[in-house]
Tab-separated table of N, CA and C in Angstrom:
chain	number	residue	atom	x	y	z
A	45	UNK	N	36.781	31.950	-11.367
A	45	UNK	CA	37.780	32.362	-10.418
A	45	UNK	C	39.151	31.941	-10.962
A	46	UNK	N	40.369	33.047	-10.978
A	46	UNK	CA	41.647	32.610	-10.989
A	46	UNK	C	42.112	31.788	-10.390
A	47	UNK	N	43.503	31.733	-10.485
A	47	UNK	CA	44.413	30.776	-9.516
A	47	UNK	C	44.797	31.443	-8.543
A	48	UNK	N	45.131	32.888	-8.812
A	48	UNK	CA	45.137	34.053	-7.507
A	48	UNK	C	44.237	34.159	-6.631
A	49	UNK	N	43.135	34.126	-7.271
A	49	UNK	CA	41.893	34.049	-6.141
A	49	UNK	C	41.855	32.797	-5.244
A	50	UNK	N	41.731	31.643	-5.791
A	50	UNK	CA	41.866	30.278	-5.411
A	50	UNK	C	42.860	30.453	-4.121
A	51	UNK	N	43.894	30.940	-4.677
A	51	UNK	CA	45.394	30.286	-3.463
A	51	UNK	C	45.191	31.437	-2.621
A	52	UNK	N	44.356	32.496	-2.743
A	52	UNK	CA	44.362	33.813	-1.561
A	52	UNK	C	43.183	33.053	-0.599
A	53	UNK	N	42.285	32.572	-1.486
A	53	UNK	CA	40.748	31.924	-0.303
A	53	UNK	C	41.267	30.903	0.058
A	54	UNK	N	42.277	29.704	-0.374
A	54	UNK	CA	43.125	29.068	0.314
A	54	UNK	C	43.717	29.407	1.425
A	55	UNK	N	44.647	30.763	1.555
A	55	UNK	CA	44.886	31.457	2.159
A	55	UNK	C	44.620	31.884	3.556
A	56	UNK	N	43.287	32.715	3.016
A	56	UNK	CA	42.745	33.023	4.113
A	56	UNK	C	41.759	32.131	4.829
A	57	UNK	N	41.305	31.345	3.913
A	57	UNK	CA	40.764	29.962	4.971
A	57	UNK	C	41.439	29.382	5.693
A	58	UNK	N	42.884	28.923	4.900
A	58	UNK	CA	43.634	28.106	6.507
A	58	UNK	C	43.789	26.903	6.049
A	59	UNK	N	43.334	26.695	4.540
A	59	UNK	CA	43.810	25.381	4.024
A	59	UNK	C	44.352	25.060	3.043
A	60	UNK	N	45.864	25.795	3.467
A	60	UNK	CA	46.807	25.573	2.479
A	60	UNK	C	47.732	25.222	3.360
A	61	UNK	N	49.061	24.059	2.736
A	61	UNK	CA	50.276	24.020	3.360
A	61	UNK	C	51.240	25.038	4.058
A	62	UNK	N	51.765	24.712	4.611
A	62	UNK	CA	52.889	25.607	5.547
A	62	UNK	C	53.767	26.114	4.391
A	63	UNK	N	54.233	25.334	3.514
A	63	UNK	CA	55.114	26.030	2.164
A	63	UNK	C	54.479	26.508	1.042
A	64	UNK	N	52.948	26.557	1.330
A	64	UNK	CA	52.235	27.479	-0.076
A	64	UNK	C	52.389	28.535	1.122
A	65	UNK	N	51.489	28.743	2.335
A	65	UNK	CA	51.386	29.658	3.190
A	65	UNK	C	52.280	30.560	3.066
A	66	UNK	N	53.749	30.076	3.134
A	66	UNK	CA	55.005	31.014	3.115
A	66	UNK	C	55.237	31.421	1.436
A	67	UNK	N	55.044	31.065	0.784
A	67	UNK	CA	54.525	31.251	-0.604
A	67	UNK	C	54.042	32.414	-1.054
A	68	UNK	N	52.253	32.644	-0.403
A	68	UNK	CA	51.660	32.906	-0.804
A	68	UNK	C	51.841	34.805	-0.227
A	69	UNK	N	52.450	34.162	0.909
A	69	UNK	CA	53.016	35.361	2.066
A	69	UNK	C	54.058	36.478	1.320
A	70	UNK	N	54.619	35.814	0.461
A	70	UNK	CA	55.830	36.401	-0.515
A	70	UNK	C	55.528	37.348	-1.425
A	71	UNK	N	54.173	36.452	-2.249
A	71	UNK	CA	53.713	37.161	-3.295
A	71	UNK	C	52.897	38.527	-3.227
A	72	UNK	N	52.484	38.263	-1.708
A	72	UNK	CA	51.411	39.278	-1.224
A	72	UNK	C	52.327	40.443	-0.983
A	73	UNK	N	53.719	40.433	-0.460
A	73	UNK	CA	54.823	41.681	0.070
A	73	UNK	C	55.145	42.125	-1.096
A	74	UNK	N	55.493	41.087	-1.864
A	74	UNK	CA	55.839	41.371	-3.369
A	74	UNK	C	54.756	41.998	-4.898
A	75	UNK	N	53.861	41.384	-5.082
A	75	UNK	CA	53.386	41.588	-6.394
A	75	UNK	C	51.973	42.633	-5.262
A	76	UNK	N	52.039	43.698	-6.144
A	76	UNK	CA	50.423	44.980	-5.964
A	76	UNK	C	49.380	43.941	-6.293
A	77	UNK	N	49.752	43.234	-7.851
A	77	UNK	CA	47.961	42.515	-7.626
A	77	UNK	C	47.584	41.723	-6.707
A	78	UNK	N	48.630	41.071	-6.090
A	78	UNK	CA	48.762	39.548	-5.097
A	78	UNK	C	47.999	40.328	-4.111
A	79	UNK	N	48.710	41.474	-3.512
A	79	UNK	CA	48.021	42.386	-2.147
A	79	UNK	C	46.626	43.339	-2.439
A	80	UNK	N	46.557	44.149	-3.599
A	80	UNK	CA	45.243	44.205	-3.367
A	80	UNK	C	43.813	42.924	-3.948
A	81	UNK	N	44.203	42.155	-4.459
A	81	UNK	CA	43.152	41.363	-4.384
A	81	UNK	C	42.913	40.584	-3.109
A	82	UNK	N	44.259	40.486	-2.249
A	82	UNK	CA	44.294	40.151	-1.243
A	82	UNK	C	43.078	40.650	-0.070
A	83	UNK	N	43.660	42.065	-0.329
A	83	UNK	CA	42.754	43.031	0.565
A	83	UNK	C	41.177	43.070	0.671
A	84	UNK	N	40.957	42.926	-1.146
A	84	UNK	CA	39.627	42.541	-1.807
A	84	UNK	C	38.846	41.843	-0.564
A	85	UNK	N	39.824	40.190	-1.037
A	85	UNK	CA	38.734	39.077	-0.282
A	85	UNK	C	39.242	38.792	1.382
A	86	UNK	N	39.960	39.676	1.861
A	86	UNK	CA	40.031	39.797	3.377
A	86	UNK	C	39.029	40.980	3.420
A	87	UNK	N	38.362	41.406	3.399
A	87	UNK	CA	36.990	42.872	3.201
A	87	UNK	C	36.124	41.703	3.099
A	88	UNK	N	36.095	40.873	1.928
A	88	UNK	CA	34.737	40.001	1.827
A	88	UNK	C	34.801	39.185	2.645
A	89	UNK	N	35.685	38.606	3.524
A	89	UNK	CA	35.814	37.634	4.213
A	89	UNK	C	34.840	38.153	5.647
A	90	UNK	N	35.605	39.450	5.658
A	90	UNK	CA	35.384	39.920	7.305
A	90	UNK	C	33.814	40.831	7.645
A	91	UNK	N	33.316	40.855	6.199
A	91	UNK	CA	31.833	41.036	5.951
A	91	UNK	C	31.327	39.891	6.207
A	92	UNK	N	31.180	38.638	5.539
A	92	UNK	CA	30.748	37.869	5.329
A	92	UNK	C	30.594	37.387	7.391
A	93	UNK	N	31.304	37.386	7.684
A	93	UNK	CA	31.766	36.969	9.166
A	93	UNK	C	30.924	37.560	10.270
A	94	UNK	N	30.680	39.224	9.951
A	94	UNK	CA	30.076	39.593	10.415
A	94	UNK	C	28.581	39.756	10.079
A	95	UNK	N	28.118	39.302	9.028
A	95	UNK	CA	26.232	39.130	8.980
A	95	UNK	C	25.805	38.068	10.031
A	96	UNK	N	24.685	38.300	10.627
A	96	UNK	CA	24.249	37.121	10.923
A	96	UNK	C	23.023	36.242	10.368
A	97	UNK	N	23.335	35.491	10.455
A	97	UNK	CA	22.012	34.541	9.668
A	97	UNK	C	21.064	33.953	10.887
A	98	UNK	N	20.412	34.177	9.638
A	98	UNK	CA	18.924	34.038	10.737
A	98	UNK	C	18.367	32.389	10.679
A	99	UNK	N	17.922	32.221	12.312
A	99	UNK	CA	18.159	30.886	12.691
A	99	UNK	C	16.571	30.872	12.566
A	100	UNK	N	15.720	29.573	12.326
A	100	UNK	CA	14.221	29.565	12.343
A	100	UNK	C	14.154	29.191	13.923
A	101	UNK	N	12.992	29.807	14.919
A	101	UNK	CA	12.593	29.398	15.903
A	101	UNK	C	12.871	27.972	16.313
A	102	UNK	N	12.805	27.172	17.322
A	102	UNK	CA	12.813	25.880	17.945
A	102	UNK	C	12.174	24.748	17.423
A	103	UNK	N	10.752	25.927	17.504
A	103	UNK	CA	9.587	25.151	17.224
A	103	UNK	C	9.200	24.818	15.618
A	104	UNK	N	9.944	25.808	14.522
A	104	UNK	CA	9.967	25.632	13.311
A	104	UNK	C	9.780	24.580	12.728
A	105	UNK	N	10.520	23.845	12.996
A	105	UNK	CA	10.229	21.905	12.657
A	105	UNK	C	8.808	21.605	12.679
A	106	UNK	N	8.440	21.641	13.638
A	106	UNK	CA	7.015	21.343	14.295
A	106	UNK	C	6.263	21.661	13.829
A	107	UNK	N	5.882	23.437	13.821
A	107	UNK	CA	4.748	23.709	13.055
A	107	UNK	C	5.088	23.330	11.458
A	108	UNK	N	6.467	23.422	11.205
A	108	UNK	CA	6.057	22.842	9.660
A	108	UNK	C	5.470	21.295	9.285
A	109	UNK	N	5.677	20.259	10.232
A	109	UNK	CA	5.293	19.298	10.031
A	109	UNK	C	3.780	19.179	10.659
A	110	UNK	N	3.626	20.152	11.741
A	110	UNK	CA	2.029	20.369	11.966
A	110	UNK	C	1.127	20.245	10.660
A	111	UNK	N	1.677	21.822	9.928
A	111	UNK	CA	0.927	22.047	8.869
A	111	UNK	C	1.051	21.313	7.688
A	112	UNK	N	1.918	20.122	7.354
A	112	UNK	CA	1.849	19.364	6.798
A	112	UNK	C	0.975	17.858	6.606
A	113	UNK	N	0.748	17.759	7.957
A	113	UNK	CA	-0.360	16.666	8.273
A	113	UNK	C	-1.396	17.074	8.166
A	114	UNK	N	-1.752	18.664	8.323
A	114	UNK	CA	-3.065	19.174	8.559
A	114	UNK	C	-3.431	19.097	7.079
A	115	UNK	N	-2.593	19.020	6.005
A	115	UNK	CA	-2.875	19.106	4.285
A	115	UNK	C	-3.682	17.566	4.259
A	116	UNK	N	-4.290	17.768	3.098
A	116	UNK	CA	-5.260	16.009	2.245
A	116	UNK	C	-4.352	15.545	1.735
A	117	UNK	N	-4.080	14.439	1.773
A	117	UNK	CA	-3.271	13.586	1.275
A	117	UNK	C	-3.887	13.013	0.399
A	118	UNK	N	-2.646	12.739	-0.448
A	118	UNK	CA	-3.114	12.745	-1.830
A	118	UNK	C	-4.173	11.088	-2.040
A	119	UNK	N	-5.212	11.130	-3.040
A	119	UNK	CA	-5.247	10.042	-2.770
A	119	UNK	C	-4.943	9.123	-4.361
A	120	UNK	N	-5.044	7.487	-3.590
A	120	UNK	CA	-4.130	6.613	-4.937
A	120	UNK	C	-5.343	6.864	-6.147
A	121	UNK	N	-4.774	6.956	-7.218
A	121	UNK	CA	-5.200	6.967	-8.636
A	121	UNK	C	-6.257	5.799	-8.714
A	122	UNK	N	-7.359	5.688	-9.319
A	122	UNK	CA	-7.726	4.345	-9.255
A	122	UNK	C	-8.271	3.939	-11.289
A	123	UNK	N	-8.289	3.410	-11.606
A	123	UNK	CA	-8.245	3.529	-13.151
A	123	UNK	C	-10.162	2.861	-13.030
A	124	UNK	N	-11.096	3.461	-13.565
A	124	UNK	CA	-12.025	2.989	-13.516
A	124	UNK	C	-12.553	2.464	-14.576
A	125	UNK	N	-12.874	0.575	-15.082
A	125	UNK	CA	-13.187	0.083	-16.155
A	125	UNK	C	-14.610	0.134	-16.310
A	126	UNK	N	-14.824	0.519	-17.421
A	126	UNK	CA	-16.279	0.166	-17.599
A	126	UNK	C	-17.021	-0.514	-17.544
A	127	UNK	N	-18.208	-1.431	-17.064
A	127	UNK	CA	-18.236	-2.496	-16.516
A	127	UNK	C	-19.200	-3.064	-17.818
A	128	UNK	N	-19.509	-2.213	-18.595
A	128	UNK	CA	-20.124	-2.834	-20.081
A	128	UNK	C	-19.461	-4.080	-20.884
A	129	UNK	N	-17.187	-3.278	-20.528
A	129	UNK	CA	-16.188	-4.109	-20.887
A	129	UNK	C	-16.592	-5.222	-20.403
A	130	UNK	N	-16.704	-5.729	-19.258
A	130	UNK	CA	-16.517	-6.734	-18.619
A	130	UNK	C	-17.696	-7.518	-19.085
A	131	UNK	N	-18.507	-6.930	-18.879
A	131	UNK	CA	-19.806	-7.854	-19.238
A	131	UNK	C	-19.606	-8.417	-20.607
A	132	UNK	N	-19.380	-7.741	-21.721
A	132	UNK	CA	-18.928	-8.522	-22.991
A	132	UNK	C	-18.332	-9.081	-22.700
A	133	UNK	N	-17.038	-9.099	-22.330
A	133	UNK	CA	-16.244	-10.053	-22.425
A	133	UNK	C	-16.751	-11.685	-21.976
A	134	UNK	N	-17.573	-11.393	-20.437
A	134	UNK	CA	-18.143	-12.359	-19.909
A	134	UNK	C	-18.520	-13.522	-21.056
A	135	UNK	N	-19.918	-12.386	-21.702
A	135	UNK	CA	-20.969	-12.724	-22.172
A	135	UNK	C	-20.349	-13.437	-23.422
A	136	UNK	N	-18.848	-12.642	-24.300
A	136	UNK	CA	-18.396	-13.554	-25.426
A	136	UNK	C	-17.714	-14.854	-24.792
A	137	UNK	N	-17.536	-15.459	-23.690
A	137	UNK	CA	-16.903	-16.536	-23.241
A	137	UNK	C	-17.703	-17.629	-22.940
A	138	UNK	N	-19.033	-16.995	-22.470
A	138	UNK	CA	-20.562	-17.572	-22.219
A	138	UNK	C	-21.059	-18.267	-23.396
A	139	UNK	N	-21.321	-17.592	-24.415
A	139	UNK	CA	-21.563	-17.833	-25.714
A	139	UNK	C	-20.505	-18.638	-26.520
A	140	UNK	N	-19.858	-18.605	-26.082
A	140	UNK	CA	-18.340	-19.382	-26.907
A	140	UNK	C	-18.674	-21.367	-26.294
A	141	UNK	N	-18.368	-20.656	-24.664
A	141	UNK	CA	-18.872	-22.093	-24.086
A	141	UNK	C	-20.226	-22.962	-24.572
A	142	UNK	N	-21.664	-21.933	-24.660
A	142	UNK	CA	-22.404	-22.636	-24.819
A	142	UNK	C	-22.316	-22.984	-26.319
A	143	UNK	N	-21.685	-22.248	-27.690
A	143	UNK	CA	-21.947	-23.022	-28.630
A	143	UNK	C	-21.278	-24.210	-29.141
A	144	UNK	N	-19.778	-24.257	-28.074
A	144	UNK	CA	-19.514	-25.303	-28.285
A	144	UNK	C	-19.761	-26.888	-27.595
A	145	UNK	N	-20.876	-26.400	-26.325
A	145	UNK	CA	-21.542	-27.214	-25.900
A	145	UNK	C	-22.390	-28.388	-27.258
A	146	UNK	N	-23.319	-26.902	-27.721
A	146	UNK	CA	-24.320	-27.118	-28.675
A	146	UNK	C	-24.165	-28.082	-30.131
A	147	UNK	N	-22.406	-27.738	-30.137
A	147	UNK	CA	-21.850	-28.381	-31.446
A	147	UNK	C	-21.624	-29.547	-30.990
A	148	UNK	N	-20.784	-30.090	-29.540
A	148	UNK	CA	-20.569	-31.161	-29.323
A	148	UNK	C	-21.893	-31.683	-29.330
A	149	UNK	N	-22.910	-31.362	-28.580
A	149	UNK	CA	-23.934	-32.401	-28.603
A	149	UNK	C	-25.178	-32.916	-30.577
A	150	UNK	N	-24.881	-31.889	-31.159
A	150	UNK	CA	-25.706	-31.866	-32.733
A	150	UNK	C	-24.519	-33.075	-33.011
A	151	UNK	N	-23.038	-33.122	-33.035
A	151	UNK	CA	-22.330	-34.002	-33.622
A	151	UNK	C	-21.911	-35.471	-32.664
A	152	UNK	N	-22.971	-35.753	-31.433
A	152	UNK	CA	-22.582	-36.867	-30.748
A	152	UNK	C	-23.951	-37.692	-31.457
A	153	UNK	N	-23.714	-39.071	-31.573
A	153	UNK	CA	-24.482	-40.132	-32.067
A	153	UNK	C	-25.110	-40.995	-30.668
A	154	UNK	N	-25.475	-40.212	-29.756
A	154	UNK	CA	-25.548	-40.700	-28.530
A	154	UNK	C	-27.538	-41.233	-28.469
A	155	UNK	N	-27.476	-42.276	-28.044
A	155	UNK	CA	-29.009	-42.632	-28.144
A	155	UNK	C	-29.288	-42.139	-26.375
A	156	UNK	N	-30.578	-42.030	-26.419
A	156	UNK	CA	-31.264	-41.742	-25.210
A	156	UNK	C	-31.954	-42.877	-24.780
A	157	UNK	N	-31.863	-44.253	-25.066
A	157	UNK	CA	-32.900	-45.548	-24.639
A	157	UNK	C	-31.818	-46.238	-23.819
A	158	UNK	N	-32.236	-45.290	-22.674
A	158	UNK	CA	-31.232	-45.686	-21.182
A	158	UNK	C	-32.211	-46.941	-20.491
A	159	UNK	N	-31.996	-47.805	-20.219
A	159	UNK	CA	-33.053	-48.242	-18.749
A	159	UNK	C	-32.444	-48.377	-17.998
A	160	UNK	N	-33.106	-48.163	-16.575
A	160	UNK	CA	-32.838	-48.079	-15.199
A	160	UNK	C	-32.318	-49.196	-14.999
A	161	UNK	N	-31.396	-49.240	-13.992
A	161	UNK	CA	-31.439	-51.161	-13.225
A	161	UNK	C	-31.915	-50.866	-12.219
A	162	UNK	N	-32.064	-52.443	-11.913
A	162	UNK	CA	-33.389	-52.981	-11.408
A	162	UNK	C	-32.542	-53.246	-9.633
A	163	UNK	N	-32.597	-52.937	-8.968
A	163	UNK	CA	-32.533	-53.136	-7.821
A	163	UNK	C	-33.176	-54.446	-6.923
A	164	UNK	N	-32.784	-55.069	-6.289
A	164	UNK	CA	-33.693	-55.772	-5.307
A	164	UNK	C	-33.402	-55.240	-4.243
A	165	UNK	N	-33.905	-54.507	-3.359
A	165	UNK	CA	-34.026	-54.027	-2.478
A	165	UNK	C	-35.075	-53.973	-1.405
A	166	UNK	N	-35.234	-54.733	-0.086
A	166	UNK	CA	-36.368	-54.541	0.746
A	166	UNK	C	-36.349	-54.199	1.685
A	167	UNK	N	-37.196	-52.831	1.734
A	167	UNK	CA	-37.002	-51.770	2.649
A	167	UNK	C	-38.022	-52.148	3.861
A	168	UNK	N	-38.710	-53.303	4.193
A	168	UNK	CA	-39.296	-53.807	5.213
A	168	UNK	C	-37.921	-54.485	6.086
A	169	UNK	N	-36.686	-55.020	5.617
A	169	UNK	CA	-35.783	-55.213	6.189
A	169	UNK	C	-35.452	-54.585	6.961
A	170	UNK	N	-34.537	-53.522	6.186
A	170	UNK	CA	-33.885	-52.916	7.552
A	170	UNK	C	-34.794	-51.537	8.324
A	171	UNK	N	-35.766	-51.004	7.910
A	171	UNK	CA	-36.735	-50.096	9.077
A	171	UNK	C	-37.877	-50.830	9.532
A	172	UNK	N	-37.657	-50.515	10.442
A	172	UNK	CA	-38.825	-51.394	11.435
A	172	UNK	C	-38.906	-50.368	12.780
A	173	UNK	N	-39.844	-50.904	13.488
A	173	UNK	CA	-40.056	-49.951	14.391
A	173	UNK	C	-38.626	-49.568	15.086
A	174	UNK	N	-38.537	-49.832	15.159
A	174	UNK	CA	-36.877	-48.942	16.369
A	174	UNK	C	-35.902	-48.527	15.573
A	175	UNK	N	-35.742	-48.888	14.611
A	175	UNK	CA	-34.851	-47.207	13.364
A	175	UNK	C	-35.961	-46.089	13.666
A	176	UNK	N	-37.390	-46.672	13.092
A	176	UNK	CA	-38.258	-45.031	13.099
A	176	UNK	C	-37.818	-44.365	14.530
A	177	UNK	N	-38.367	-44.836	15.718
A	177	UNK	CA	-37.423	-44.670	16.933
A	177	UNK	C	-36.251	-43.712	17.806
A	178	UNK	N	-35.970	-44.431	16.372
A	178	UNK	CA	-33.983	-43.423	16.818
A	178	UNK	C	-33.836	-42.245	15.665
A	179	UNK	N	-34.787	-42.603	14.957
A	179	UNK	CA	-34.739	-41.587	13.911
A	179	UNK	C	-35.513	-40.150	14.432
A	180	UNK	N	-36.776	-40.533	15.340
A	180	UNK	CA	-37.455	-39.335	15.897
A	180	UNK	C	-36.933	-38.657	17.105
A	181	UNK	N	-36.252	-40.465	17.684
A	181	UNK	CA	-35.351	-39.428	19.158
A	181	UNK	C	-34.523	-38.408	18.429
A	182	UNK	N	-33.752	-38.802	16.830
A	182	UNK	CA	-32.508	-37.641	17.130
A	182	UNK	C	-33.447	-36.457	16.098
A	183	UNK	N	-34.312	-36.199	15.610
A	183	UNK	CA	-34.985	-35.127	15.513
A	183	UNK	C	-35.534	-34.345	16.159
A	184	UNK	N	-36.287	-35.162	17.254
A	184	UNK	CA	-36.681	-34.023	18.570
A	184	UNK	C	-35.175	-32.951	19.238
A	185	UNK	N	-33.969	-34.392	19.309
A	185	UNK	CA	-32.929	-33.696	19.941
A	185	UNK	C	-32.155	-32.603	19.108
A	186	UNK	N	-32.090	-32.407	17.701
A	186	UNK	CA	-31.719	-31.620	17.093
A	186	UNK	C	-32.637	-30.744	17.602
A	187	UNK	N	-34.252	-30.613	16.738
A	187	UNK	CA	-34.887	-29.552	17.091
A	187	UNK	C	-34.960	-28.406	18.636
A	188	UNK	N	-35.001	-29.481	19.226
A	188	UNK	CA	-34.942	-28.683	21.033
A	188	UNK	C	-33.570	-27.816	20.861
A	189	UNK	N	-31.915	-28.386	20.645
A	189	UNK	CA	-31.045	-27.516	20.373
A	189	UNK	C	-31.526	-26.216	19.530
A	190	UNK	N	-31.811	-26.547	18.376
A	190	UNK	CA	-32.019	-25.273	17.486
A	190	UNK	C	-32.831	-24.315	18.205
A	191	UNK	N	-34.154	-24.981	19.012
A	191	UNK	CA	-35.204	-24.132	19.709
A	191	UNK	C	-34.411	-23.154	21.014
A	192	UNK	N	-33.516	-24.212	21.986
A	192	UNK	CA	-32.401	-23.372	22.380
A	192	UNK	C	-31.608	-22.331	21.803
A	193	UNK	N	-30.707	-22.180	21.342
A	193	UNK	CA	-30.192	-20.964	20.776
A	193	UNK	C	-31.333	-19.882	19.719
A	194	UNK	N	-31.848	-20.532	19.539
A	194	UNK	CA	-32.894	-19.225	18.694
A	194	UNK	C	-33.770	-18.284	20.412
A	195	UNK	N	-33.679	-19.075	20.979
A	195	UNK	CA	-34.183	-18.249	22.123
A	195	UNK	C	-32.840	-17.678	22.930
A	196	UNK	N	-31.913	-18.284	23.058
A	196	UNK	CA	-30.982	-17.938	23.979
A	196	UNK	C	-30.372	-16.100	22.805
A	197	UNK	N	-30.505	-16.464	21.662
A	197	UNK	CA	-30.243	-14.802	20.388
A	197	UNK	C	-31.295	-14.026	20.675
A	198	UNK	N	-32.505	-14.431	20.881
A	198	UNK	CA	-33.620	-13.477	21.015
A	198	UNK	C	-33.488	-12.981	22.750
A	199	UNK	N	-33.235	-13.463	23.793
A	199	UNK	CA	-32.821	-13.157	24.882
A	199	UNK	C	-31.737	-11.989	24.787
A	200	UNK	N	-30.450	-12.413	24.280
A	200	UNK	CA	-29.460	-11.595	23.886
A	200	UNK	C	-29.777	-10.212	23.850
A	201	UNK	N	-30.561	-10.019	22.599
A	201	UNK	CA	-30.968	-9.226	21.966
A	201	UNK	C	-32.000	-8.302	22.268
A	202	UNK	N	-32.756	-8.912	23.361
A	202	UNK	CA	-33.754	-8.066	24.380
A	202	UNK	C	-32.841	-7.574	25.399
A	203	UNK	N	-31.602	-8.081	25.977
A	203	UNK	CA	-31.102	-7.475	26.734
A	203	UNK	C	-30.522	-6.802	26.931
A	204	UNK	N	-29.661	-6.795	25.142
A	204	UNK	CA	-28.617	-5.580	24.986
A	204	UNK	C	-29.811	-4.138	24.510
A	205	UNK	N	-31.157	-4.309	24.247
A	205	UNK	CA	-32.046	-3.239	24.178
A	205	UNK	C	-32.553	-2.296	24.921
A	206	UNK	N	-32.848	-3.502	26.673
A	206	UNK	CA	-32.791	-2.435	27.684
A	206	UNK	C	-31.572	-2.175	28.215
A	207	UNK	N	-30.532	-2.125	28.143
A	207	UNK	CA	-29.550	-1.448	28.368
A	207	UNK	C	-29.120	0.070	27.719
């Protein structure tokens, strides 16, 4: 586009100064090209003005986002490793560990002629009849609990059946 064109669509848009306006007003009385190109884009103007453009329905939005949810969404990528990988790898870390188990122990000078110590310990001391006692009271009392709830689950469980 010229500068003629420019300052005429200036012009006729309405956004030019008051002293181009009177300007532009001059050139148009004055210069043939100023006025018929003038004429030109006052024709294209007053076309343009009169098409109408076509508006999408109300509901347009809607069904487009209808039919957008109604699409599969995409799903995430997932990279699938072979699980052979993994297992080697395991298996070379396995093997790594145990041979250097194997090396530490071929190169330790370690003897095996451990003996036990000797304890004195007499277990007629401290059980006597009334530990055994308290030892069977709190086994019965555990057991009866456990015998409770294993029946109170099996109850449960018959009842949510006839329902």
């Amino acid at each position: 586009m010229n500068t003629i064109e420019e300052q005429l669509w200036n012009y006729i848009d309405g956004n030019c100064t008051a002293e181009e306006k009177i300007e532009i007003e001059q050139k148009i009385a004055v210069n043939i090209q100023y006025h018929t190109t003038y004429q030109e884009l006052l024709a294209v103007h007053n076309e343009l003005n009169q098409l109408d453009f076509e508006e999408p329905s109300m509901s347009f939005t809607r069904n487009v986002m209808d039919k957008v949810n109604l699409e599969l969404k995409p799903v995430a990528l997932k990279t699938k490793i072979d699980n052979r990988i993994i297992y080697s790898i395991g298996a070379f870390f396995a093997l790594s560990i145990i041979g250097i188990f194997i090396y530490a122990i071929a190169k330790s000078n370690a003897s095996f002629d451990f003996k036990m110590p000797t304890i004195n310990f007499d277990a007629g001391k401290y059980v006597n009849a009334t530990t055994i006692q308290v030892f069977v009271l709190i086994d019965v009392a555990l057991g009866l609990l456990y015998l409770d709830s294993f029946l109170r689950k099996k109850n449960l469980k018959n009842a949510e059946k006839s329902k």
